[in-house]
Amino acid sequence: GDSVTQMEGPVTLSEEAFLTINCTYTATGYPSLFWYVQYPGEGLQLLLKATKADDKGSNKGFEATYRKETTSFHLEKGSVQVSDSAVYFCAAPMKTSYDKVIFGPGTSLSVIP
Amino acid sequence: DGGITQSPKYLFRKEGQNVTLSCEQNLNHDAMYWYRQDPGQGLRLIYYSQIVNDFQKGDIAEGYSVSREKKESFPLTVTSAQKNPTAFYLCASSQGAGTGELFFGEGSRLTVL
């Protein structure tokens, strides 16, 4: 069935380090792909998205490229900050009879000064 | 500002009691959702509604009930039949039509004493 897989962490990085969080998916066709972020004690908010293969989504210094050949959507940031500490979820909407979104398990990121 | 409001933010319940979590949106979205989030886990869909007066079970509907009498409102009742109700509950909405982009509230944390 349809699924989204991502590295689960937790991930701990020093400030200004490079970040990569892997995400792969299995689905019928090539759905849009999303990264959501959840700051402590809050709901999720959309970080970035890509609507078709080879698209690059970007926001707040984060980037992710929709790789059709590897069915991947890895999240990257060149220089993380303490304020980036959060849980990151990869997600994909499925082509079903309703607007169902499949979420990965989330990756907890802690950035230390 | 448009958004989703969940209340209460924190709720304590004794075993055997029903509790209702409120979710209101002013985004004029047709679709609304309830997710459950447990520590270190991803999001699991409880119920969803694509239109007023209609709702469907998600992946973990047992022990929960919902209503959708108004477009803006989608309350969730956690009944005494839910054996492990302590969790973080997230309400979301979307424009529907397969966009996959969800807008989340800030969540309600339910603790059973």
mmCIF file of N, CA and C in Angstrom, chain A:
data_model
loop_
_atom_site.group_PDB
_atom_site.id
_atom_site.type_symbol
_atom_site.label_atom_id
_atom_site.label_comp_id
_atom_site.label_asym_id
_atom_site.label_seq_id
_atom_site.Cartn_x
_atom_site.Cartn_y
_atom_site.Cartn_z
ATOM 1 N N GLY A 1 0.806 -1.201 0.000
ATOM 2 C CA GLY A 1 0.000 0.000 0.000
ATOM 3 C C GLY A 1 0.842 1.253 0.000
ATOM 4 N N ASP A 2 0.173 2.380 -0.039
ATOM 5 C CA ASP A 2 0.875 3.662 -0.018
ATOM 6 C C ASP A 2 1.543 3.903 1.325
ATOM 7 N N SER A 3 2.740 4.443 1.299
ATOM 8 C CA SER A 3 3.448 4.709 2.553
ATOM 9 C C SER A 3 4.499 5.776 2.356
ATOM 10 N N VAL A 4 4.867 6.376 3.476
ATOM 11 C CA VAL A 4 5.947 7.362 3.507
ATOM 12 C C VAL A 4 6.932 6.918 4.576
ATOM 13 N N THR A 5 8.181 6.853 4.213
ATOM 14 C CA THR A 5 9.229 6.410 5.130
ATOM 15 C C THR A 5 10.246 7.527 5.306
ATOM 16 N N GLN A 6 10.628 7.797 6.531
ATOM 17 C CA GLN A 6 11.658 8.798 6.778
ATOM 18 C C GLN A 6 12.522 8.355 7.933
ATOM 19 N N MET A 7 13.752 8.874 7.972
ATOM 20 C CA MET A 7 14.645 8.542 9.071
ATOM 21 C C MET A 7 14.043 9.079 10.354
ATOM 22 N N GLU A 8 14.078 8.284 11.397
ATOM 23 C CA GLU A 8 13.316 8.613 12.587
ATOM 24 C C GLU A 8 14.088 9.415 13.618
ATOM 25 N N GLY A 9 15.373 9.396 13.565
ATOM 26 C CA GLY A 9 16.137 10.152 14.553
ATOM 27 C C GLY A 9 16.055 9.553 15.924
ATOM 28 N N PRO A 10 16.243 10.349 17.035
ATOM 29 C CA PRO A 10 16.413 11.796 16.958
ATOM 30 C C PRO A 10 17.751 12.201 16.369
ATOM 31 N N VAL A 11 17.760 13.388 15.813
ATOM 32 C CA VAL A 11 18.954 13.943 15.232
ATOM 33 C C VAL A 11 19.401 15.130 16.077
ATOM 34 N N THR A 12 20.658 15.146 16.443
ATOM 35 C CA THR A 12 21.233 16.251 17.203
ATOM 36 C C THR A 12 22.376 16.843 16.403
ATOM 37 N N LEU A 13 22.311 18.141 16.165
ATOM 38 C CA LEU A 13 23.338 18.829 15.392
ATOM 39 C C LEU A 13 23.799 20.075 16.129
ATOM 40 N N SER A 14 25.010 20.474 15.831
ATOM 41 C CA SER A 14 25.502 21.755 16.335
ATOM 42 C C SER A 14 25.012 22.858 15.409
ATOM 43 N N GLU A 15 24.885 24.032 15.980
ATOM 44 C CA GLU A 15 24.466 25.180 15.180
ATOM 45 C C GLU A 15 25.403 25.361 13.986
ATOM 46 N N GLU A 16 24.830 25.704 12.849
ATOM 47 C CA GLU A 16 25.505 25.931 11.570
ATOM 48 C C GLU A 16 25.896 24.642 10.858
ATOM 49 N N ALA A 17 25.535 23.497 11.392
ATOM 50 C CA ALA A 17 25.799 22.229 10.704
ATOM 51 C C ALA A 17 24.830 22.051 9.542
ATOM 52 N N PHE A 18 25.181 21.109 8.662
ATOM 53 C CA PHE A 18 24.332 20.781 7.517
ATOM 54 C C PHE A 18 23.328 19.705 7.922
ATOM 55 N N LEU A 19 22.100 19.879 7.470
ATOM 56 C CA LEU A 19 21.030 18.953 7.821
ATOM 57 C C LEU A 19 20.516 18.226 6.590
ATOM 58 N N THR A 20 20.342 16.915 6.728
ATOM 59 C CA THR A 20 19.622 16.111 5.740
ATOM 60 C C THR A 20 18.692 15.173 6.488
ATOM 61 N N ILE A 21 17.433 15.181 6.114
ATOM 62 C CA ILE A 21 16.471 14.204 6.630
ATOM 63 C C ILE A 21 15.896 13.484 5.413
ATOM 64 N N ASN A 22 16.109 12.178 5.386
ATOM 65 C CA ASN A 22 15.675 11.403 4.224
ATOM 66 C C ASN A 22 14.196 11.075 4.268
ATOM 67 N N CYS A 23 13.583 11.056 3.099
ATOM 68 C CA CYS A 23 12.177 10.684 2.968
ATOM 69 C C CYS A 23 11.991 9.961 1.642
ATOM 70 N N THR A 24 11.364 8.822 1.683
ATOM 71 C CA THR A 24 10.981 8.111 0.467
ATOM 72 C C THR A 24 9.522 7.714 0.571
ATOM 73 N N TYR A 25 8.910 7.473 -0.555
ATOM 74 C CA TYR A 25 7.500 7.143 -0.538
ATOM 75 C C TYR A 25 7.199 6.034 -1.539
ATOM 76 N N THR A 26 6.136 5.335 -1.297
ATOM 77 C CA THR A 26 5.584 4.396 -2.257
ATOM 78 C C THR A 26 4.133 4.776 -2.460
ATOM 79 N N ALA A 27 3.741 4.977 -3.686
ATOM 80 C CA ALA A 27 2.378 5.416 -3.964
ATOM 81 C C ALA A 27 2.038 5.132 -5.412
ATOM 82 N N THR A 28 0.757 5.134 -5.657
ATOM 83 C CA THR A 28 0.300 5.008 -7.034
ATOM 84 C C THR A 28 0.475 6.355 -7.723
ATOM 85 N N GLY A 29 1.191 6.353 -8.805
ATOM 86 C CA GLY A 29 1.423 7.609 -9.497
ATOM 87 C C GLY A 29 2.466 8.448 -8.780
ATOM 88 N N TYR A 30 2.453 9.712 -9.030
ATOM 89 C CA TYR A 30 3.447 10.620 -8.432
ATOM 90 C C TYR A 30 2.709 11.768 -7.768
ATOM 91 N N PRO A 31 2.391 11.572 -6.495
ATOM 92 C CA PRO A 31 1.623 12.603 -5.799
ATOM 93 C C PRO A 31 2.467 13.817 -5.478
ATOM 94 N N SER A 32 1.837 14.892 -5.067
ATOM 95 C CA SER A 32 2.559 16.004 -4.466
ATOM 96 C C SER A 32 3.216 15.517 -3.181
ATOM 97 N N LEU A 33 4.281 16.191 -2.794
ATOM 98 C CA LEU A 33 4.993 15.819 -1.565
ATOM 99 C C LEU A 33 5.175 17.048 -0.695
ATOM 100 N N PHE A 34 5.134 16.820 0.604
ATOM 101 C CA PHE A 34 5.176 17.922 1.556
ATOM 102 C C PHE A 34 6.154 17.632 2.687
ATOM 103 N N TRP A 35 6.686 18.703 3.262
ATOM 104 C CA TRP A 35 7.339 18.634 4.549
ATOM 105 C C TRP A 35 6.578 19.559 5.494
ATOM 106 N N TYR A 36 6.184 18.978 6.636
ATOM 107 C CA TYR A 36 5.562 19.748 7.696
ATOM 108 C C TYR A 36 6.544 19.833 8.871
ATOM 109 N N VAL A 37 6.408 20.907 9.666
ATOM 110 C CA VAL A 37 7.246 21.072 10.843
ATOM 111 C C VAL A 37 6.348 21.286 12.059
ATOM 112 N N GLN A 38 6.743 20.686 13.173
ATOM 113 C CA GLN A 38 5.996 20.837 14.424
ATOM 114 C C GLN A 38 6.949 21.326 15.508
ATOM 115 N N TYR A 39 6.750 22.558 15.940
ATOM 116 C CA TYR A 39 7.539 23.100 17.032
ATOM 117 C C TYR A 39 6.954 22.605 18.354
ATOM 118 N N PRO A 40 7.746 22.574 19.400
ATOM 119 C CA PRO A 40 7.296 21.991 20.678
ATOM 120 C C PRO A 40 5.961 22.541 21.147
ATOM 121 N N GLY A 41 5.041 21.632 21.455
ATOM 122 C CA GLY A 41 3.744 22.012 21.999
ATOM 123 C C GLY A 41 2.777 22.629 21.017
ATOM 124 N N GLU A 42 3.090 22.564 19.741
ATOM 125 C CA GLU A 42 2.233 23.191 18.727
ATOM 126 C C GLU A 42 1.732 22.170 17.714
ATOM 127 N N GLY A 43 0.835 22.646 16.854
ATOM 128 C CA GLY A 43 0.389 21.823 15.747
ATOM 129 C C GLY A 43 1.409 21.841 14.624
ATOM 130 N N LEU A 44 1.071 21.141 13.552
ATOM 131 C CA LEU A 44 1.968 21.099 12.395
ATOM 132 C C LEU A 44 1.710 22.294 11.498
ATOM 133 N N GLN A 45 2.738 22.715 10.803
ATOM 134 C CA GLN A 45 2.574 23.744 9.788
ATOM 135 C C GLN A 45 3.383 23.348 8.563
ATOM 136 N N LEU A 46 2.848 23.725 7.423
ATOM 137 C CA LEU A 46 3.515 23.366 6.178
ATOM 138 C C LEU A 46 4.836 24.107 6.061
ATOM 139 N N LEU A 47 5.898 23.378 5.774
ATOM 140 C CA LEU A 47 7.208 23.984 5.602
ATOM 141 C C LEU A 47 7.485 24.234 4.121
ATOM 142 N N LEU A 48 7.300 23.202 3.305
ATOM 143 C CA LEU A 48 7.484 23.357 1.872
ATOM 144 C C LEU A 48 6.801 22.217 1.142
ATOM 145 N N LYS A 49 6.656 22.384 -0.165
ATOM 146 C CA LYS A 49 5.984 21.358 -0.943
ATOM 147 C C LYS A 49 6.516 21.338 -2.369
ATOM 148 N N ALA A 50 6.266 20.231 -3.054
ATOM 149 C CA ALA A 50 6.572 20.101 -4.474
ATOM 150 C C ALA A 50 5.417 19.353 -5.117
ATOM 151 N N THR A 51 4.928 19.869 -6.201
ATOM 152 C CA THR A 51 3.707 19.314 -6.780
ATOM 153 C C THR A 51 3.953 18.335 -7.904
ATOM 154 N N LYS A 52 5.183 18.282 -8.429
ATOM 155 C CA LYS A 52 5.453 17.305 -9.493
ATOM 156 C C LYS A 52 6.929 16.947 -9.498
ATOM 157 N N ALA A 53 7.239 15.908 -10.217
ATOM 158 C CA ALA A 53 8.604 15.401 -10.268
ATOM 159 C C ALA A 53 9.568 16.486 -10.732
ATOM 160 N N ASP A 54 10.745 16.508 -10.086
ATOM 161 C CA ASP A 54 11.843 17.438 -10.359
ATOM 162 C C ASP A 54 11.596 18.844 -9.823
ATOM 163 N N ASP A 55 10.459 19.054 -9.233
ATOM 164 C CA ASP A 55 10.214 20.338 -8.571
ATOM 165 C C ASP A 55 11.082 20.450 -7.323
ATOM 166 N N LYS A 56 11.465 21.673 -6.990
ATOM 167 C CA LYS A 56 12.163 21.929 -5.730
ATOM 168 C C LYS A 56 11.297 22.846 -4.892
ATOM 169 N N GLY A 57 11.029 22.414 -3.675
ATOM 170 C CA GLY A 57 10.342 23.280 -2.733
ATOM 171 C C GLY A 57 11.369 23.921 -1.816
ATOM 172 N N SER A 58 11.098 25.156 -1.393
ATOM 173 C CA SER A 58 12.038 25.818 -0.508
ATOM 174 C C SER A 58 11.303 26.814 0.386
ATOM 175 N N ASN A 59 11.840 26.971 1.594
ATOM 176 C CA ASN A 59 11.240 27.907 2.543
ATOM 177 C C ASN A 59 12.155 27.999 3.751
ATOM 178 N N LYS A 60 12.400 29.174 4.253
ATOM 179 C CA LYS A 60 13.178 29.413 5.476
ATOM 180 C C LYS A 60 14.554 28.758 5.424
ATOM 181 N N GLY A 61 15.139 28.665 4.256
ATOM 182 C CA GLY A 61 16.467 28.073 4.111
ATOM 183 C C GLY A 61 16.444 26.574 3.913
ATOM 184 N N PHE A 62 15.274 25.953 4.048
ATOM 185 C CA PHE A 62 15.124 24.526 3.803
ATOM 186 C C PHE A 62 14.801 24.287 2.322
ATOM 187 N N GLU A 63 15.288 23.152 1.822
ATOM 188 C CA GLU A 63 14.991 22.773 0.444
ATOM 189 C C GLU A 63 14.719 21.283 0.370
ATOM 190 N N ALA A 64 13.923 20.899 -0.633
ATOM 191 C CA ALA A 64 13.710 19.481 -0.910
ATOM 192 C C ALA A 64 13.357 19.353 -2.381
ATOM 193 N N THR A 65 13.963 18.372 -3.047
ATOM 194 C CA THR A 65 13.722 18.155 -4.473
ATOM 195 C C THR A 65 13.008 16.828 -4.668
ATOM 196 N N TYR A 66 11.979 16.857 -5.434
ATOM 197 C CA TYR A 66 11.138 15.701 -5.737
ATOM 198 C C TYR A 66 11.858 14.866 -6.782
ATOM 199 N N ARG A 67 12.443 13.736 -6.344
ATOM 200 C CA ARG A 67 13.190 12.878 -7.247
ATOM 201 C C ARG A 67 12.318 11.700 -7.673
ATOM 202 N N LYS A 68 11.860 11.739 -8.892
ATOM 203 C CA LYS A 68 10.963 10.694 -9.385
ATOM 204 C C LYS A 68 11.675 9.354 -9.462
ATOM 205 N N GLU A 69 12.930 9.361 -9.918
ATOM 206 C CA GLU A 69 13.637 8.097 -10.160
ATOM 207 C C GLU A 69 13.919 7.333 -8.875
ATOM 208 N N THR A 70 14.047 8.052 -7.774
ATOM 209 C CA THR A 70 14.309 7.389 -6.497
ATOM 210 C C THR A 70 13.120 7.511 -5.538
ATOM 211 N N THR A 71 12.025 8.065 -6.018
ATOM 212 C CA THR A 71 10.819 8.329 -5.201
ATOM 213 C C THR A 71 11.201 8.906 -3.853
ATOM 214 N N SER A 72 11.993 9.957 -3.877
ATOM 215 C CA SER A 72 12.487 10.546 -2.638
ATOM 216 C C SER A 72 12.212 12.045 -2.595
ATOM 217 N N PHE A 73 12.255 12.570 -1.367
ATOM 218 C CA PHE A 73 12.005 14.004 -1.149
ATOM 219 C C PHE A 73 12.772 14.408 0.097
ATOM 220 N N HIS A 74 14.084 14.350 0.034
ATOM 221 C CA HIS A 74 14.932 14.583 1.198
ATOM 222 C C HIS A 74 14.963 16.070 1.564
ATOM 223 N N LEU A 75 14.881 16.338 2.841
ATOM 224 C CA LEU A 75 14.908 17.718 3.341
ATOM 225 C C LEU A 75 16.340 18.107 3.667
ATOM 226 N N GLU A 76 16.756 19.305 3.250
ATOM 227 C CA GLU A 76 18.113 19.767 3.495
ATOM 228 C C GLU A 76 18.115 21.226 3.946
ATOM 229 N N LYS A 77 19.110 21.531 4.770
ATOM 230 C CA LYS A 77 19.372 22.921 5.127
ATOM 231 C C LYS A 77 20.866 23.060 5.329
ATOM 232 N N GLY A 78 21.417 24.097 4.761
ATOM 233 C CA GLY A 78 22.864 24.249 4.771
ATOM 234 C C GLY A 78 23.444 24.619 6.124
ATOM 235 N N SER A 79 22.677 25.350 6.938
ATOM 236 C CA SER A 79 23.213 25.842 8.200
ATOM 237 C C SER A 79 22.051 25.962 9.196
ATOM 238 N N VAL A 80 21.943 24.983 10.092
ATOM 239 C CA VAL A 80 20.795 24.982 11.000
ATOM 240 C C VAL A 80 21.013 25.939 12.174
ATOM 241 N N GLN A 81 19.917 26.384 12.728
ATOM 242 C CA GLN A 81 19.922 27.271 13.885
ATOM 243 C C GLN A 81 19.188 26.600 15.042
ATOM 244 N N VAL A 82 19.431 27.109 16.225
ATOM 245 C CA VAL A 82 18.747 26.555 17.399
ATOM 246 C C VAL A 82 17.231 26.604 17.213
ATOM 247 N N SER A 83 16.764 27.641 16.572
ATOM 248 C CA SER A 83 15.321 27.814 16.354
ATOM 249 C C SER A 83 14.735 26.777 15.397
ATOM 250 N N ASP A 84 15.569 26.004 14.731
ATOM 251 C CA ASP A 84 15.074 24.938 13.841
ATOM 252 C C ASP A 84 14.750 23.665 14.608
ATOM 253 N N SER A 85 15.024 23.630 15.878
ATOM 254 C CA SER A 85 14.721 22.451 16.690
ATOM 255 C C SER A 85 13.220 22.195 16.672
ATOM 256 N N ALA A 86 12.838 21.030 16.174
ATOM 257 C CA ALA A 86 11.423 20.714 15.966
ATOM 258 C C ALA A 86 11.336 19.271 15.479
ATOM 259 N N VAL A 87 10.117 18.846 15.219
ATOM 260 C CA VAL A 87 9.892 17.542 14.592
ATOM 261 C C VAL A 87 9.454 17.788 13.155
ATOM 262 N N TYR A 88 10.057 17.079 12.218
ATOM 263 C CA TYR A 88 9.791 17.271 10.805
ATOM 264 C C TYR A 88 9.098 16.021 10.243
ATOM 265 N N PHE A 89 8.009 16.260 9.535
ATOM 266 C CA PHE A 89 7.210 15.169 8.961
ATOM 267 C C PHE A 89 7.183 15.279 7.446
ATOM 268 N N CYS A 90 7.521 14.203 6.794
ATOM 269 C CA CYS A 90 7.319 14.093 5.359
ATOM 270 C C CYS A 90 5.903 13.573 5.130
ATOM 271 N N ALA A 91 5.249 14.055 4.079
ATOM 272 C CA ALA A 91 3.853 13.666 3.872
ATOM 273 C C ALA A 91 3.520 13.640 2.396
ATOM 274 N N ALA A 92 2.550 12.807 2.062
ATOM 275 C CA ALA A 92 2.101 12.705 0.673
ATOM 276 C C ALA A 92 0.601 12.462 0.647
ATOM 277 N N PRO A 93 -0.128 13.205 -0.178
ATOM 278 C CA PRO A 93 -1.560 12.935 -0.319
ATOM 279 C C PRO A 93 -1.752 11.734 -1.232
ATOM 280 N N MET A 94 -2.699 10.912 -0.880
ATOM 281 C CA MET A 94 -2.949 9.717 -1.657
ATOM 282 C C MET A 94 -4.133 9.930 -2.593
ATOM 283 N N LYS A 95 -4.115 9.243 -3.680
ATOM 284 C CA LYS A 95 -5.212 9.358 -4.629
ATOM 285 C C LYS A 95 -6.308 8.391 -4.244
ATOM 286 N N THR A 96 -7.092 8.809 -3.276
ATOM 287 C CA THR A 96 -8.219 7.986 -2.841
ATOM 288 C C THR A 96 -9.483 8.812 -3.010
ATOM 289 N N SER A 97 -10.531 8.322 -2.453
ATOM 290 C CA SER A 97 -11.801 9.007 -2.621
ATOM 291 C C SER A 97 -11.892 10.265 -1.769
ATOM 292 N N TYR A 98 -10.929 10.497 -0.931
ATOM 293 C CA TYR A 98 -10.942 11.709 -0.120
ATOM 294 C C TYR A 98 -9.537 12.233 0.015
ATOM 295 N N ASP A 99 -9.420 13.373 0.679
ATOM 296 C CA ASP A 99 -8.138 14.060 0.758
ATOM 297 C C ASP A 99 -7.276 13.433 1.835
ATOM 298 N N LYS A 100 -6.892 12.195 1.671
ATOM 299 C CA LYS A 100 -6.121 11.500 2.687
ATOM 300 C C LYS A 100 -4.647 11.823 2.533
ATOM 301 N N VAL A 101 -4.014 12.151 3.627
ATOM 302 C CA VAL A 101 -2.590 12.453 3.631
ATOM 303 C C VAL A 101 -1.881 11.404 4.472
ATOM 304 N N ILE A 102 -0.841 10.822 3.900
ATOM 305 C CA ILE A 102 -0.024 9.851 4.619
ATOM 306 C C ILE A 102 1.182 10.584 5.191
ATOM 307 N N PHE A 103 1.403 10.442 6.489
ATOM 308 C CA PHE A 103 2.543 11.079 7.142
ATOM 309 C C PHE A 103 3.614 10.054 7.468
ATOM 310 N N GLY A 104 4.858 10.457 7.345
ATOM 311 C CA GLY A 104 5.936 9.665 7.883
ATOM 312 C C GLY A 104 5.917 9.742 9.396
ATOM 313 N N PRO A 105 6.760 8.987 10.080
ATOM 314 C CA PRO A 105 6.743 8.934 11.552
ATOM 315 C C PRO A 105 7.298 10.172 12.220
ATOM 316 N N GLY A 106 7.933 11.056 11.470
ATOM 317 C CA GLY A 106 8.507 12.265 12.055
ATOM 318 C C GLY A 106 9.959 12.065 12.452
ATOM 319 N N THR A 107 10.736 13.126 12.308
ATOM 320 C CA THR A 107 12.143 13.132 12.707
ATOM 321 C C THR A 107 12.359 14.293 13.661
ATOM 322 N N SER A 108 12.786 13.962 14.872
ATOM 323 C CA SER A 108 13.037 15.003 15.863
ATOM 324 C C SER A 108 14.435 15.561 15.682
ATOM 325 N N LEU A 109 14.519 16.873 15.562
ATOM 326 C CA LEU A 109 15.792 17.555 15.390
ATOM 327 C C LEU A 109 16.058 18.457 16.586
ATOM 328 N N SER A 110 17.225 18.310 17.168
ATOM 329 C CA SER A 110 17.673 19.213 18.227
ATOM 330 C C SER A 110 18.952 19.873 17.758
ATOM 331 N N VAL A 111 18.974 21.195 17.809
ATOM 332 C CA VAL A 111 20.162 21.947 17.420
ATOM 333 C C VAL A 111 20.734 22.587 18.668
ATOM 334 N N ILE A 112 21.989 22.313 18.934
ATOM 335 C CA ILE A 112 22.623 22.836 20.149
ATOM 336 C C ILE A 112 23.602 23.947 19.784
ATOM 337 N N PRO A 113 23.681 24.961 20.642
ATOM 338 C CA PRO A 113 24.566 26.102 20.345
ATOM 339 C C PRO A 113 26.028 25.684 20.303
#
